[in-house]
Coordinates of C-alpha atoms in Angstrom, one line a residue:
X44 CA 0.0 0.0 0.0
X45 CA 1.4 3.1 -0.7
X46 CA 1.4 6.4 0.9
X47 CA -0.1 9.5 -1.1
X48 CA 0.3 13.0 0.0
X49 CA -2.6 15.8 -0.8
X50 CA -0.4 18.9 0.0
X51 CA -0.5 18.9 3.5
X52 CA -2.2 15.4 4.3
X53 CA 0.7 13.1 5.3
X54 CA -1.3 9.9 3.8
X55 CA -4.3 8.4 2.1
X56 CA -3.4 5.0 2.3
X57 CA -7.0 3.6 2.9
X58 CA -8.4 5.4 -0.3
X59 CA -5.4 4.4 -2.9
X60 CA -5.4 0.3 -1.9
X61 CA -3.2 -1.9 -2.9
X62 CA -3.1 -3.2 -6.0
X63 CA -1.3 -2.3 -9.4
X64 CA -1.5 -1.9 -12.5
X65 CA 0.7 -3.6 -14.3
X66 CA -0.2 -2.0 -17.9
X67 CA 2.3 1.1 -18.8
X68 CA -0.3 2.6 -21.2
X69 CA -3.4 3.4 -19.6
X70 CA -6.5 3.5 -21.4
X71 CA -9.5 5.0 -20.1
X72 CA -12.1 2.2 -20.1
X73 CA -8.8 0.5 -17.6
X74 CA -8.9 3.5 -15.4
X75 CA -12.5 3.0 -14.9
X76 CA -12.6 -0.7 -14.0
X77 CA -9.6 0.4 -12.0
X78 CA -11.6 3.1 -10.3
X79 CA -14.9 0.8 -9.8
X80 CA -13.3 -2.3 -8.3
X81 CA -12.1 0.3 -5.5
X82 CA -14.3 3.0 -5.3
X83 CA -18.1 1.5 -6.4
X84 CA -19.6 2.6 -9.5
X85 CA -22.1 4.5 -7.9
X86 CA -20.0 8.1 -8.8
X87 CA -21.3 10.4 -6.6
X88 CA -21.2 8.5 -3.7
X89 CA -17.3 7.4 -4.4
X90 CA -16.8 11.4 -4.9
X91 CA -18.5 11.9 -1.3
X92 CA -16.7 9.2 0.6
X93 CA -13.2 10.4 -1.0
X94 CA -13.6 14.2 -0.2
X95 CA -13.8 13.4 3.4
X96 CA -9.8 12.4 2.0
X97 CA -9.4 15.4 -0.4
X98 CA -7.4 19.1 0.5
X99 CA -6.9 21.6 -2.4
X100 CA -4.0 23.2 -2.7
X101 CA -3.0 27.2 -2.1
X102 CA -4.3 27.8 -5.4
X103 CA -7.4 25.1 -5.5
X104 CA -6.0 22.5 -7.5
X105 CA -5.9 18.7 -6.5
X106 CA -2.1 18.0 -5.5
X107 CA -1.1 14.6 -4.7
X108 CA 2.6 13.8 -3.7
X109 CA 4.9 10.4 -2.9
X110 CA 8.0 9.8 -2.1
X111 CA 8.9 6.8 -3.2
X112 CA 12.5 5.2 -1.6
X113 CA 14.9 3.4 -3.8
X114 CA 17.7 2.3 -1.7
X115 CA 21.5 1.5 -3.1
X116 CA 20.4 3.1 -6.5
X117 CA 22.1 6.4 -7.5
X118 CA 20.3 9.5 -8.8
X119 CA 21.7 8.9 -12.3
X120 CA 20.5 5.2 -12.1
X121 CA 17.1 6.8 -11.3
X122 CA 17.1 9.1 -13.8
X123 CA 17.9 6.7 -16.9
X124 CA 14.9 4.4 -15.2
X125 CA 12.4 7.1 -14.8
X126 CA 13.1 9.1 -18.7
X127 CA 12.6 5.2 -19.9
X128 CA 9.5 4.9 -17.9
X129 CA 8.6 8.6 -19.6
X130 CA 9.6 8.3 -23.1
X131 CA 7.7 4.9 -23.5
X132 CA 4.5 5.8 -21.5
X133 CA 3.3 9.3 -22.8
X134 CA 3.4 9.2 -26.5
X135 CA 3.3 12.6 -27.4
X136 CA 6.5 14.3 -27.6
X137 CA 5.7 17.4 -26.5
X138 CA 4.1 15.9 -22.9
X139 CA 7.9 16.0 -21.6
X140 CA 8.1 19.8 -21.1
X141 CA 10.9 19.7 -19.1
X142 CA 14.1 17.0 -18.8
X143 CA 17.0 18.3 -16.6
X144 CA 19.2 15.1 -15.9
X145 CA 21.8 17.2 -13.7
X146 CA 18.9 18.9 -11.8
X147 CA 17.2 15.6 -11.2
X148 CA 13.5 16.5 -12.1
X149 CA 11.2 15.6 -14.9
X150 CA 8.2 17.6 -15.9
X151 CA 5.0 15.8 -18.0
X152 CA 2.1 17.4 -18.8
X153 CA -0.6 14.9 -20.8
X154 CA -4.4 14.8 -21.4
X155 CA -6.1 11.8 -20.6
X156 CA -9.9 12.4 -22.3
X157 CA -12.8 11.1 -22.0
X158 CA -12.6 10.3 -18.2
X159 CA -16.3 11.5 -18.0
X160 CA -19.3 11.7 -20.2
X161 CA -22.9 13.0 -19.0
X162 CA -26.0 13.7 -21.1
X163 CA -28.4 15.9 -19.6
X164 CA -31.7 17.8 -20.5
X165 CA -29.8 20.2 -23.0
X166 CA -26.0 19.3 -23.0
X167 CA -23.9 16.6 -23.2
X168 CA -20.9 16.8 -21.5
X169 CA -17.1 15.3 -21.9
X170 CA -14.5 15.8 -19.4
X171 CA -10.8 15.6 -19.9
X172 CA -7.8 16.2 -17.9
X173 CA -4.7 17.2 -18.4
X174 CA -2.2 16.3 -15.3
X175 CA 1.1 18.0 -14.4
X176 CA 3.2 14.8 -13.5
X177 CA 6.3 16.3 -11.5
X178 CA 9.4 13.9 -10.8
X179 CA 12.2 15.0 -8.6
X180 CA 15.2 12.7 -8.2
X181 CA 18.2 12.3 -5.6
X182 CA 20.0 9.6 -4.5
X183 CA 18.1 6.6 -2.9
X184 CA 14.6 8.3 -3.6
X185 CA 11.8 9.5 -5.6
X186 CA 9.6 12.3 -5.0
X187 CA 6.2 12.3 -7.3
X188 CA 3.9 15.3 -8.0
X189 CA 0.9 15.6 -9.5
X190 CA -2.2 18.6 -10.2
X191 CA -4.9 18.8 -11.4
X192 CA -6.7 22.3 -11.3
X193 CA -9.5 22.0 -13.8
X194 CA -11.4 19.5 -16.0
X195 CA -11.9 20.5 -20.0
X196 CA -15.2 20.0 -20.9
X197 CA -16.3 19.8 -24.5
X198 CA -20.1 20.4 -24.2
X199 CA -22.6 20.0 -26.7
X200 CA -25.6 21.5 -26.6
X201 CA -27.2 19.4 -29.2
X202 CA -26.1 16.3 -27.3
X203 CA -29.1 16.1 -24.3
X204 CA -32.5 14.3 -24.5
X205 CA -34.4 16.9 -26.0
X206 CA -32.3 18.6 -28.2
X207 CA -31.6 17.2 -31.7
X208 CA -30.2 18.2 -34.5
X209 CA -31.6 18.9 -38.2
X210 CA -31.7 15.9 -39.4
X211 CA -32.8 13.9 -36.0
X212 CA -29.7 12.6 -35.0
X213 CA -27.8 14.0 -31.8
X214 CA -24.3 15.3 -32.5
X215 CA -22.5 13.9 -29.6
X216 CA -18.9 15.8 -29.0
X217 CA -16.2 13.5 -28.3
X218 CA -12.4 13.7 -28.4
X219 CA -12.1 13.0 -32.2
X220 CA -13.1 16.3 -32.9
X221 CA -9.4 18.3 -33.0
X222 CA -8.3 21.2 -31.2
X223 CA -10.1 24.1 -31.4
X224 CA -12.6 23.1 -34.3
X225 CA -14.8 25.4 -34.7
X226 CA -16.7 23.8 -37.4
X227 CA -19.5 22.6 -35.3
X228 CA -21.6 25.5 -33.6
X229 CA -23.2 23.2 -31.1
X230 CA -19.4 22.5 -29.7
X231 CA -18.3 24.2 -27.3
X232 CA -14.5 24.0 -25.0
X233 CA -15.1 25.3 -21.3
X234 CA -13.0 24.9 -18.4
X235 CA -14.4 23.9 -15.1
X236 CA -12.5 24.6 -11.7
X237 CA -12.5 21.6 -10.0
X238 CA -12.8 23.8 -6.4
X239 CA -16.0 25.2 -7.9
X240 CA -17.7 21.8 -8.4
X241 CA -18.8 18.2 -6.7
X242 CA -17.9 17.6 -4.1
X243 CA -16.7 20.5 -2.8
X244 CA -19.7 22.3 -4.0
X245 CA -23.0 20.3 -2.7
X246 CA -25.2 22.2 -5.2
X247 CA -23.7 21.9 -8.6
X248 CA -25.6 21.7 -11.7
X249 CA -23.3 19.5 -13.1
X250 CA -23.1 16.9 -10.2
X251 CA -23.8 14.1 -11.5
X252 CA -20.7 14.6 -14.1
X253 CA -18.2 16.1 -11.9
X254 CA -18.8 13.3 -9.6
X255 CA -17.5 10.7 -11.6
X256 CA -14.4 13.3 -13.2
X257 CA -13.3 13.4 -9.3
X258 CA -13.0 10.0 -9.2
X259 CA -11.5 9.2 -12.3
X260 CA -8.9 12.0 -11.3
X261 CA -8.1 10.3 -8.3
X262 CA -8.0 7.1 -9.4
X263 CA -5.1 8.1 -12.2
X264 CA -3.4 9.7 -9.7
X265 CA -2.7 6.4 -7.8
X266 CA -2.5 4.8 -11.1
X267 CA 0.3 7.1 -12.0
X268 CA 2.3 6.4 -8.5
X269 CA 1.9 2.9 -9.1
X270 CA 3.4 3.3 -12.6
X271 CA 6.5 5.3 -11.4
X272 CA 6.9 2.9 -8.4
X273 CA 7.0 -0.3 -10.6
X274 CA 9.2 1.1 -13.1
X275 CA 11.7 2.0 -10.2
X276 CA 11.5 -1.6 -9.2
X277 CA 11.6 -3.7 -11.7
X278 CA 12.0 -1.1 -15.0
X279 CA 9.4 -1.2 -17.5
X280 CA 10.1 -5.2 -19.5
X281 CA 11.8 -6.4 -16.1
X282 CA 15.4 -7.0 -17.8
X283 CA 17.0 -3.8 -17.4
X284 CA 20.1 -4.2 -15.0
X285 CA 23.6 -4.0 -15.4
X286 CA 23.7 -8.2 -15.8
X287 CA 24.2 -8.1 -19.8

């Protein structure tokens, strides 16, 4: 079980459990299954029982932190282990926005989409997130930070029960549609605070999806420590020691 700092809060080891995943790409329907088998999939009860957990940071963003201890293994080893782990995890080049071998710290910033879909009255709603995955290294240990401050919503107000489109056929906004589109009027991009909504807002209009975004935030969050964690430990195909 490991031990997950929100800012302040020295540990949440009752909320994160124990198990891993073993997967170094995470795909979202994993997360979710991930996030059930240890939360419930009742979404806005999980969100309530983990807030009792949950501490923004000085400027309102989730911020979870562990130090992970890797005794005998030098900050250099650490560093070639955790830029593997990096380089073959996120994809996109640009999610490494910072590198600095000699200061021992690796920056990654990389949406996950999709974590949360809603259809209401009006609007349907997607929720994405974008993490800032911070990695500082010294000899012997690991120290592993990550935010969130808001979701990215794509909402479309042609998406909810009673609102169709011309030709009777709702136009459902999802993460195919590219970076600032604008092709489709009834798309829009908004960003929601996540210190302005469920659950540490009781009345919310958009409760029901927020619920589920909280969860699925926290839930990559200890899926991310458990990544960095294994990787330290037995390296990302298990066979890379000094033994060749």
């Amino acid at each position: 079980m490991k031990q997950i700092i929100i800012t302040v809060i020295a540990a949440l080891l009752s909320i994160c459990g124990t198990a891993h995943l073993q997967a170094q790409v995470l795909k979202v329907a994993d997360l979710e299954k991930y996030a059930k088998e240890r939360y419930g999939d009742k979404w806005l009860d999980a969100a309530k029982n983990l807030s009792g957990g949950l501490v923004l940071d000085k400027n309102e963003s989730l911020t979870y932190q562990q130090v992970i201890e890797a005794p005998g293994k030098t900050k250099q080893q650490l560093y070639v282990a955790l830029n593997y782990w990096a380089t073959a995890t996120f994809k996109d080049h640009q999610a490494i926005t910072l590198n600095d071998k000699e200061a021992g710290c690796i920056i990654i910033s990389s949406a996950l989409a999709n974590i949360a879909e809603h259809t209401g009255t009006i609007n349907k709603y997607s929720v994405s997130i974008t993490p800032v995955i911070r990695i500082d290294i010294k000899d012997g240990r690991v120290r592993v930070t990550y935010t969130v401050q808001n979701y990215d919503v794509l909402r479309d107000n042609s998406g909810g029960w009673l609102s169709l489109s011309d030709n009777d056929e709702r136009t459902y906004g999802d993460s195919k549609r590219k970076k600032e589109d604008n092709t489709n009027g009834h798309l829009f991009d908004e960003q929601w605070e996540i210190a302005r909504h469920y659950p540490f807002v009781e009345k919310d209009a958009q409760k029901r999806t927020c619920a589920k975004a909280l969860v699925m935030t926290h839930a990559y969050s200890c899926a991310i420590m458990d990544k960095v964690e294994e990787a330290l430990k037995n390296g990302i195909v298990g066979n890379e020691d000094d033994d060749w």
